[in-house]
Amino acid sequence: RVVSSPPALEMSAISASEKVDGFTRKSVRKAQRQRGCQGSSQFAASSSRPAAPEISALPQLKDASSTEQHELFMQKLQQCCVMFDFYDTVTDLKSKETKRATLSELVDYVSTNRGVLVEPVYPEITTMVSTNIFRTLPPSENPDFDPEEDEPTLEASWPHMQLVYEFFLRFLENPDFQPSTAKRYIDQKFVLQLLELFDTEDPREREFIKTVLHRIYGKFLGLRAFVRKQINNIFLRYIYETEHFNGVAELLEILGSIINGFALPLKAEHKQFLMKILIPMHTAKGLALFHAQLAYCVVQFIEKDPTLTEVVVRGLLKFWPKTCSQKEVMFLGEIEEILDVIEPTQFKKIQEPLFKQISKCVSSPHFQVAERALYYWNNEYILSLIEENNAKILPIMFGNLYRISKEHWNPTIVALVYNVLKTLMEMNSKLFDELTASYKCDRQREKKKEQEREELWRKLDELRLQETSAIQNNRHEIQFTYSNNNNNNNNLHDKDENPAAAITDRIESNTWAK
Amino acid sequence: MAGAEGDDSLYPIAVLIDELRNEDVQLRLNSIKKLSTIALALGVERTRTELLPFLTDTIYDEDEVLLALAEQLGSFTVLVGGPEFVHCLLPPLESLATVEETVVRDKAVESLRKISQEHSPVDLEVHFVPLVKRLASGDWFTSRTSACGLFGVCYPRVSIMTHTFESTLITAVMHFRTLCSDDTPMVRRAASSKLGEFAKVLELDYVKSDIIPLFTALASDEQDSVRLLAVEAGVSIAALLPQEDLEDLVMPTLRQAAEDKSWRVRYMVADKFSELQKAVGPEITKNDLVPAFQNLLKDCEAEVRTAAANKVKVFCESLPEDSRETIIMTHILPCVKELVSDTNQHVKSALASVIMGLSTILGKDNTVEHLLPLFLVQLKDEYPEVRLNIISNLDCVNEVIGIRQLSQSLLPAIVELAEDAKWRVRLAIIEYMPLLAGQLGVEFFDEKLNSLCMAWLIDHVYAIREAATCNLMKLVEKFGAEWAQNTIVPKVLGMANDSNYLHRMTTLFCINALSEVCGQEITTKHMLPVVLKMSTDQVANVRFNVARCLQKIGPVLDSSALQAEVKPVLEKLATDQDMDVKYFALEAISGMYLFNLPTYIFSETFSFSSILFFFFSFSLSP
């Protein structure tokens, strides 16, 4: 465990006792320095210790004899554990350059040489990597950071950090790399810290972590279940708690390839992941940022196991956007991707609820939504499915199509609807004629039903008014009943006194069983 | 039974089910929101035997519907037949407490907490406690999360009333312990946030033996989101413990939290600092909290410094009196001095909103020597919010040293804010004008600030003109009618001849606001003639505002002026060709009971379209 605990921990312990007393000149100077390096918790923490020791260049690895090389390699790794404050652009320039050159040399060294990854270097490498990359991410400089609109805050120490990531990747990809040795150092705690880093605002860093995690997932079989579980936790926190996590798209991308490799039949754990996490994830505010990756994962699942189609489509219908047209267009896109790979038997199971929703979309006043839904009729495969099931689908679609062919404000939509109606008519002209003939009656019936509803609620509200006064009168009796259970005679809803109960009493009591 | 007879009153009830099942989510939602109406119509027995089972089965619905359902069920006790049947509500709420969506679950827990109070102790043990246990050992994290929120409410009453309370309580603690070390961080977060509440209902011995280890574990969780919630629990626990146990049991953990490597945890400590201070008492405050507070004020993250800066005043106020001044002067003030020139505007702004409060604590001499220079620096800060926060708290200083000490620096700051490019900043400073005027006195005001107040009247933003009008009224309340007559009334009336109709309208709005405070004489002699003259203005908006103005100032005028001067003008306006002018003239006439108008004239003019048009034109005019 020594390896994975970043030195920042110990540093803050030292600085804490140092900070206790006050207002020496040193502390003033320190505070000023701290202000200069806002934005990175890591450097802020390290800046409260004495300034970073100067590091001087060691001889080149390639110039060392093979016996010295190992020792020198270790020394250089240790040297790279010294951290520099990149928010301070004036101090330590020489040391920063030395570290950069050293890191660059290390990258070269592990990628071109064989036989350098002997057992003692594993802990040194993990310590160096942990020290450099693991940190509490600083608060976002822009509290209302909108990944779609705003420029991300880039990591200031990137010149070093990039090389550290590069080095770590080369290390993992080295043909001599032994997972069985490395697993002592690259453990659950290491992976957990790595996953937390996915929240970084810097897309360059996320890209690197993604590749790193992918390699780790590939090489460390023992960590796989753990990684999946922790990703689940991150997603659940994202969906239900914070709605904020910068690396969702990258994590989904990794999952896309993981799902691809799932063995059949799918484990319950994986199905649960699909239904409890991937589908609810569609409700997230930031869906636009990762929808492509999410839809890919969902379609992967359906391709693996077509019997999941029904639950997936019903899930999507449950979370169908109610007010956000932009998201609605994304949902329509995803449904089309699903329909592209759907099996005809599965299609039959979901056609009714699905086309009820599509019918609503087609008549959306937002023309992009309507347009996206109408484009389904340009898809040959979907068209063949509709044709095959036209007796079911035509009655669902007809009403709205017919209505908006006359009413929609957007001429493009009207033209598209016209084409769709034509296609449907060609599919089943008899049914189409019947529907046209009954259109008016149906509308009137709907209107009447609506009136009846209103009438019903009006009556209920009247009833309620009568009741309220009854409750007021009886309230003290309820209190009394509570304290003394024997006295049940004066119960509030005693049938003789209760007009509502008197009415309902006469109704056949099996209405609920319907 | 009777259904076949076609009795009209029966039909609705049969339809209720369809309403709750309606395909349209919105309609379903409406029905659920009126669930109590339905229950009322069904009566208690059928609500219990038919409605509740039906609701328990419909749990796989839209989250929005479920949320409404969870809320409704919390106040359903009466509708199922009172407290003795309240346990009928548990099954549907139990299902709702396992839903994924947090808002639904939270609402279900809230309702469960509510109805737990309506259970008799026996029912609690027979029905409620088993439910909590089931939730606490559920498979999916959602039920375990919900369980965390229920321990605090159900056990205190069980333990008092039943014979088996000892064993019940021990199992409860055991369950809670399991939740605190749950596999998923979601559950640990829930447990962490409810730990304090649970501790409060336990005997002190249990707190010491069982809760403290849980707290220590949660406070050193690997996830900072769990640790930060433990801070609040720590504060609650500290408040429960006797002074002599604090040092051993909670202080090490709290100290560690104040220096946590995650800024979120440190932020939480800063945010809860006053509560913490209160919970641990004066001795520990002096020895531990003062240095911790200093560190938070010097934290490397601006978020933490902001939270700490907000607490400066409360923290200082609550320091033990014997050493308060020394601590502030030697430990806190140096930090405050640094924060005054912080690089982050939110830190400075937070400090500016409380720093003035220190003057009452430190007294006159210290304020003049140490605080005044800081106020002056903040008054010149580059961010308007910082300056505003200082100005808005001037009253604290005024009590101690008098505002004059500041006036030299105050003035440029006020002038600059008064001309700030952002109208919200201008609005904010206007709101402090009456306060400033009261403290600076009439002479200073006339000399330096009066022109500003008048300049706001012709601001290009309506909200500013409106606030400026209101400001004049408050000034007159402070300085009196005579002052008004000499200084502001002539200027206001002068604007009646302005070429811009918006400025002419401002005159009318000012008169609306000032007539009452200025009294009958000034209104009749000076204001009324101007208003009447404006009734021939060429802009309709001005004319109808004349009508409104006349109605407004009518009560201040004497009746002879009303009859002789106001009436003819209003009558003329009532025949104006603009329908809004007509409308408001008639409105004024009937509003002041000047005439017994036949109602038909009124209703004829009172068309809906004219009102709409009025609102439309009015909202565009500024």
GROMACS .gro file of C-alpha atoms in nm, chain A residues 6 8-9 12-13 16-17 19-23 27-28 31-32 34-42 44-45 47 136-140 143 189 192-193 196 199 226 229-230 232-234 236-237 239-241 272 276-277 280 283 317-320 322 356 360 450 452-453 456-457 459-461 463-464 467-468 471 475 478 481-482 485 488 491-493 495 498 500-501 503-514, chain B residues 1-3 7-23 25 27 30-31 34-38 40-46 50-51 54 60-63 66 78-79 81-85 100-102 105 117-121 140-141 157 183-186 189 222-225 259 261-264 266 291 294-295 298-303 305 330-332 334-335 338-339 341-344 346:
model
  200
    6PRO     CA    1   0.067   0.979  -0.288
    8ALA     CA    2   0.085   1.472  -0.097
    9LEU     CA    3  -0.072   1.304   0.203
   12SER     CA    4  -0.004   1.804   0.419
   13ALA     CA    5   0.062   1.643   0.755
   16ALA     CA    6  -0.034   2.127   0.909
   17SER     CA    7   0.180   2.150   1.219
   19LYS     CA    8   0.075   2.617   0.971
   20VAL     CA    9  -0.065   2.613   1.323
   21ASP     CA   10   0.107   2.925   1.431
   22GLY     CA   11   0.090   3.214   1.233
   23PHE     CA   12   0.201   3.526   1.113
   27SER     CA   13   0.371   3.242   0.628
   28VAL     CA   14   0.275   3.567   0.463
   31ALA     CA   15   0.005   3.262   0.150
   32GLN     CA   16   0.094   3.488  -0.135
   34GLN     CA   17  -0.062   2.992  -0.256
   35ARG     CA   18  -0.278   3.248  -0.412
   36GLY     CA   19  -0.061   3.245  -0.717
   37CYS     CA   20  -0.120   2.880  -0.776
   38GLN     CA   21  -0.492   2.849  -0.737
   39GLY     CA   22  -0.654   2.591  -0.946
   40SER     CA   23  -0.448   2.290  -0.866
   41SER     CA   24  -0.492   2.129  -0.531
   42GLN     CA   25  -0.184   1.924  -0.590
   44ALA     CA   26  -0.111   2.416  -0.367
   45ALA     CA   27  -0.058   2.136  -0.119
   47SER     CA   28   0.373   2.466  -0.212
  136THR     CA   29  -0.774   1.593  -0.571
  137LEU     CA   30  -0.907   1.774  -0.873
  138PRO     CA   31  -0.939   2.146  -0.804
  139PRO     CA   32  -1.278   2.315  -0.806
  140SER     CA   33  -1.374   2.421  -1.153
  143PRO     CA   34  -1.874   2.695  -1.140
  189LYS     CA   35  -0.694   0.153  -0.472
  192LEU     CA   36  -1.008   0.380  -0.793
  193GLN     CA   37  -0.788   0.689  -0.794
  196GLU     CA   38  -1.167   0.959  -1.011
  199ASP     CA   39  -1.358   1.392  -1.388
  226PHE     CA   40  -1.392  -0.421  -0.959
  229LYS     CA   41  -1.845  -0.199  -1.028
  230GLN     CA   42  -1.669   0.129  -0.965
  232ASN     CA   43  -2.130   0.169  -1.209
  233ASN     CA   44  -2.094   0.370  -0.890
  234ILE     CA   45  -1.960   0.669  -1.078
  236LEU     CA   46  -2.509   0.614  -1.046
  237ARG     CA   47  -2.366   0.913  -0.867
  239ILE     CA   48  -2.734   1.011  -1.276
  240TYR     CA   49  -2.895   1.038  -0.936
  241GLU     CA   50  -2.675   1.263  -0.725
  272GLN     CA   51  -2.869  -0.514  -1.455
  276LYS     CA   52  -3.042   0.011  -1.407
  277ILE     CA   53  -2.766   0.233  -1.537
  280PRO     CA   54  -3.167   0.571  -1.680
  283THR     CA   55  -3.236   1.116  -1.841
  317LEU     CA   56  -4.012   0.507  -2.386
  318LYS     CA   57  -4.042   0.550  -2.009
  319PHE     CA   58  -3.768   0.811  -2.008
  320TRP     CA   59  -3.877   0.979  -2.330
  322LYS     CA   60  -4.104   1.562  -2.234
  356LYS     CA   61  -4.767   0.558  -3.027
  360LYS     CA   62  -4.657   1.187  -3.108
  450GLU     CA   63  -6.266   1.466  -2.265
  452GLU     CA   64  -6.685   1.341  -1.954
  453ARG     CA   65  -6.354   1.355  -1.775
  456LEU     CA   66  -6.619   1.364  -1.348
  457TRP     CA   67  -6.359   1.578  -1.180
  459LYS     CA   68  -6.831   1.621  -0.939
  460LEU     CA   69  -6.545   1.481  -0.739
  461ASP     CA   70  -6.437   1.827  -0.636
  463LEU     CA   71  -6.785   1.595  -0.314
  464ARG     CA   72  -6.456   1.698  -0.166
  467GLU     CA   73  -6.619   1.629   0.285
  468THR     CA   74  -6.376   1.890   0.398
  471ILE     CA   75  -6.335   1.634   0.834
  475ARG     CA   76  -6.079   1.615   1.357
  478ILE     CA   77  -5.959   1.138   1.539
  481THR     CA   78  -5.941   0.777   1.875
  482TYR     CA   79  -5.566   0.771   1.857
  485ASN     CA   80  -5.852   0.286   2.077
  488ASN     CA   81  -6.439   0.336   1.759
  491ASN     CA   82  -6.511   0.699   1.347
  492LEU     CA   83  -6.489   0.967   1.083
  493HIS     CA   84  -6.608   0.763   0.791
  495LYS     CA   85  -7.121   0.514   0.666
  498ASN     CA   86  -7.063   1.002   0.510
  500ALA     CA   87  -6.934   0.998  -0.022
  501ALA     CA   88  -6.935   0.653   0.124
  503ILE     CA   89  -7.257   0.692  -0.298
  504THR     CA   90  -6.964   0.463  -0.348
  505ASP     CA   91  -7.122   0.189  -0.150
  506ARG     CA   92  -7.361   0.116  -0.424
  507ILE     CA   93  -7.098   0.054  -0.684
  508GLU     CA   94  -6.997  -0.295  -0.764
  509SER     CA   95  -6.684  -0.348  -0.570
  510ASN     CA   96  -6.495  -0.537  -0.834
  511THR     CA   97  -6.420  -0.235  -1.051
  512TRP     CA   98  -6.060  -0.236  -0.936
  513ALA     CA   99  -6.006  -0.588  -1.046
  514LYS     CA  100  -6.051  -0.491  -1.407
  515MET     CA  101  -7.571  -0.373  -0.782
  516ALA     CA  102  -7.693  -0.023  -0.843
  517GLY     CA  103  -7.456   0.040  -1.134
  521ASP     CA  104  -7.756   0.649  -1.183
  522ASP     CA  105  -7.543   0.941  -1.289
  523SER     CA  106  -7.360   0.981  -0.960
  524LEU     CA  107  -7.221   0.629  -0.983
  525TYR     CA  108  -7.050   0.656  -1.315
  526PRO     CA  109  -6.755   0.868  -1.201
  527ILE     CA  110  -6.628   0.621  -0.946
  528ALA     CA  111  -6.606   0.345  -1.204
  529VAL     CA  112  -6.407   0.581  -1.419
  530LEU     CA  113  -6.157   0.665  -1.146
  531ILE     CA  114  -5.957   0.354  -1.218
  532ASP     CA  115  -5.932   0.449  -1.579
  533GLU     CA  116  -5.817   0.791  -1.474
  534LEU     CA  117  -5.535   0.647  -1.266
  535ARG     CA  118  -5.441   0.427  -1.560
  536ASN     CA  119  -5.481   0.689  -1.827
  537GLU     CA  120  -5.236   0.647  -2.108
  539VAL     CA  121  -4.891   1.075  -1.839
  541LEU     CA  122  -5.367   1.306  -1.705
  544ASN     CA  123  -5.331   1.499  -1.246
  545SER     CA  124  -5.532   1.206  -1.115
  548LYS     CA  125  -5.601   1.444  -0.662
  549LEU     CA  126  -5.568   1.103  -0.507
  550SER     CA  127  -5.710   1.227  -0.180
  551THR     CA  128  -6.028   1.327  -0.361
  552ILE     CA  129  -6.058   0.979  -0.502
  554LEU     CA  130  -6.248   1.043  -0.009
  555ALA     CA  131  -6.503   0.935  -0.266
  556LEU     CA  132  -6.422   0.571  -0.202
  557GLY     CA  133  -6.437   0.588   0.175
  558VAL     CA  134  -6.181   0.449   0.418
  559GLU     CA  135  -6.252   0.084   0.379
  560ARG     CA  136  -6.235   0.064   0.002
  564GLU     CA  137  -5.884  -0.165  -0.316
  565LEU     CA  138  -5.707   0.162  -0.378
  568PHE     CA  139  -5.381  -0.103  -0.675
  574TYR     CA  140  -4.347   0.077  -1.234
  575ASP     CA  141  -4.467   0.410  -1.356
  576GLU     CA  142  -4.317   0.741  -1.459
  577ASP     CA  143  -4.104   0.893  -1.188
  580LEU     CA  144  -4.442   0.819  -0.841
  592VAL     CA  145  -5.710   1.019   0.782
  593LEU     CA  146  -5.817   0.876   0.449
  595GLY     CA  147  -5.924   0.544   0.875
  596GLY     CA  148  -5.689   0.719   1.115
  597PRO     CA  149  -5.381   0.612   1.312
  598GLU     CA  150  -5.494   0.261   1.386
  599PHE     CA  151  -5.487   0.180   1.013
  614GLU     CA  152  -3.390   0.454  -0.840
  615GLU     CA  153  -3.487   0.815  -0.888
  616THR     CA  154  -3.356   1.007  -0.588
  619ARG     CA  155  -3.708   0.792  -0.293
  631GLN     CA  156  -4.514   0.963   1.402
  632GLU     CA  157  -4.874   0.852   1.361
  633HIS     CA  158  -4.801   0.489   1.448
  634SER     CA  159  -4.869   0.368   1.795
  635PRO     CA  160  -4.554   0.228   1.962
  654TRP     CA  161  -3.010  -0.306  -0.454
  655PHE     CA  162  -2.847   0.002  -0.308
  671ARG     CA  163  -4.046   0.573   2.037
  697ASP     CA  164  -1.998  -0.169  -0.052
  698THR     CA  165  -2.146   0.117  -0.253
  699PRO     CA  166  -2.049   0.475  -0.180
  700MET     CA  167  -2.410   0.584  -0.232
  703ARG     CA  168  -2.303   0.871   0.184
  736GLU     CA  169  -1.163   0.658   0.066
  737GLN     CA  170  -1.423   0.878  -0.109
  738ASP     CA  171  -1.425   1.244  -0.023
  739SER     CA  172  -1.800   1.261  -0.082
  773GLU     CA  173  -0.670   1.937   0.699
  775LYS     CA  174  -0.639   1.660   0.124
  776SER     CA  175  -0.970   1.710  -0.054
  777TRP     CA  176  -1.081   2.070  -0.067
  778ARG     CA  177  -1.445   1.960  -0.054
  780ARG     CA  178  -1.216   2.138   0.410
  805PRO     CA  179  -0.551   2.765   1.441
  808GLN     CA  180  -0.660   3.046   1.043
  809ASN     CA  181  -0.561   2.767   0.811
  812LYS     CA  182  -0.538   3.078   0.424
  813ASP     CA  183  -0.648   2.769   0.233
  814CYS     CA  184  -0.512   2.726  -0.116
  815GLU     CA  185  -0.858   2.686  -0.271
  816ALA     CA  186  -1.068   2.998  -0.311
  817GLU     CA  187  -1.385   2.799  -0.239
  819ARG     CA  188  -1.141   3.066   0.180
  844THR     CA  189  -0.325   3.835   1.713
  845HIS     CA  190  -0.468   3.548   1.516
  846ILE     CA  191  -0.769   3.637   1.307
  848PRO     CA  192  -0.375   3.918   1.024
  849CYS     CA  193  -0.556   3.660   0.810
  852GLU     CA  194  -0.450   3.923   0.372
  853LEU     CA  195  -0.797   3.830   0.248
  855SER     CA  196  -0.632   4.176  -0.112
  856ASP     CA  197  -0.713   3.821  -0.215
  857THR     CA  198  -0.698   3.743  -0.586
  858ASN     CA  199  -1.041   3.589  -0.590
  860HIS     CA  200  -1.575   3.578  -0.423
   0.00000   0.00000   0.00000
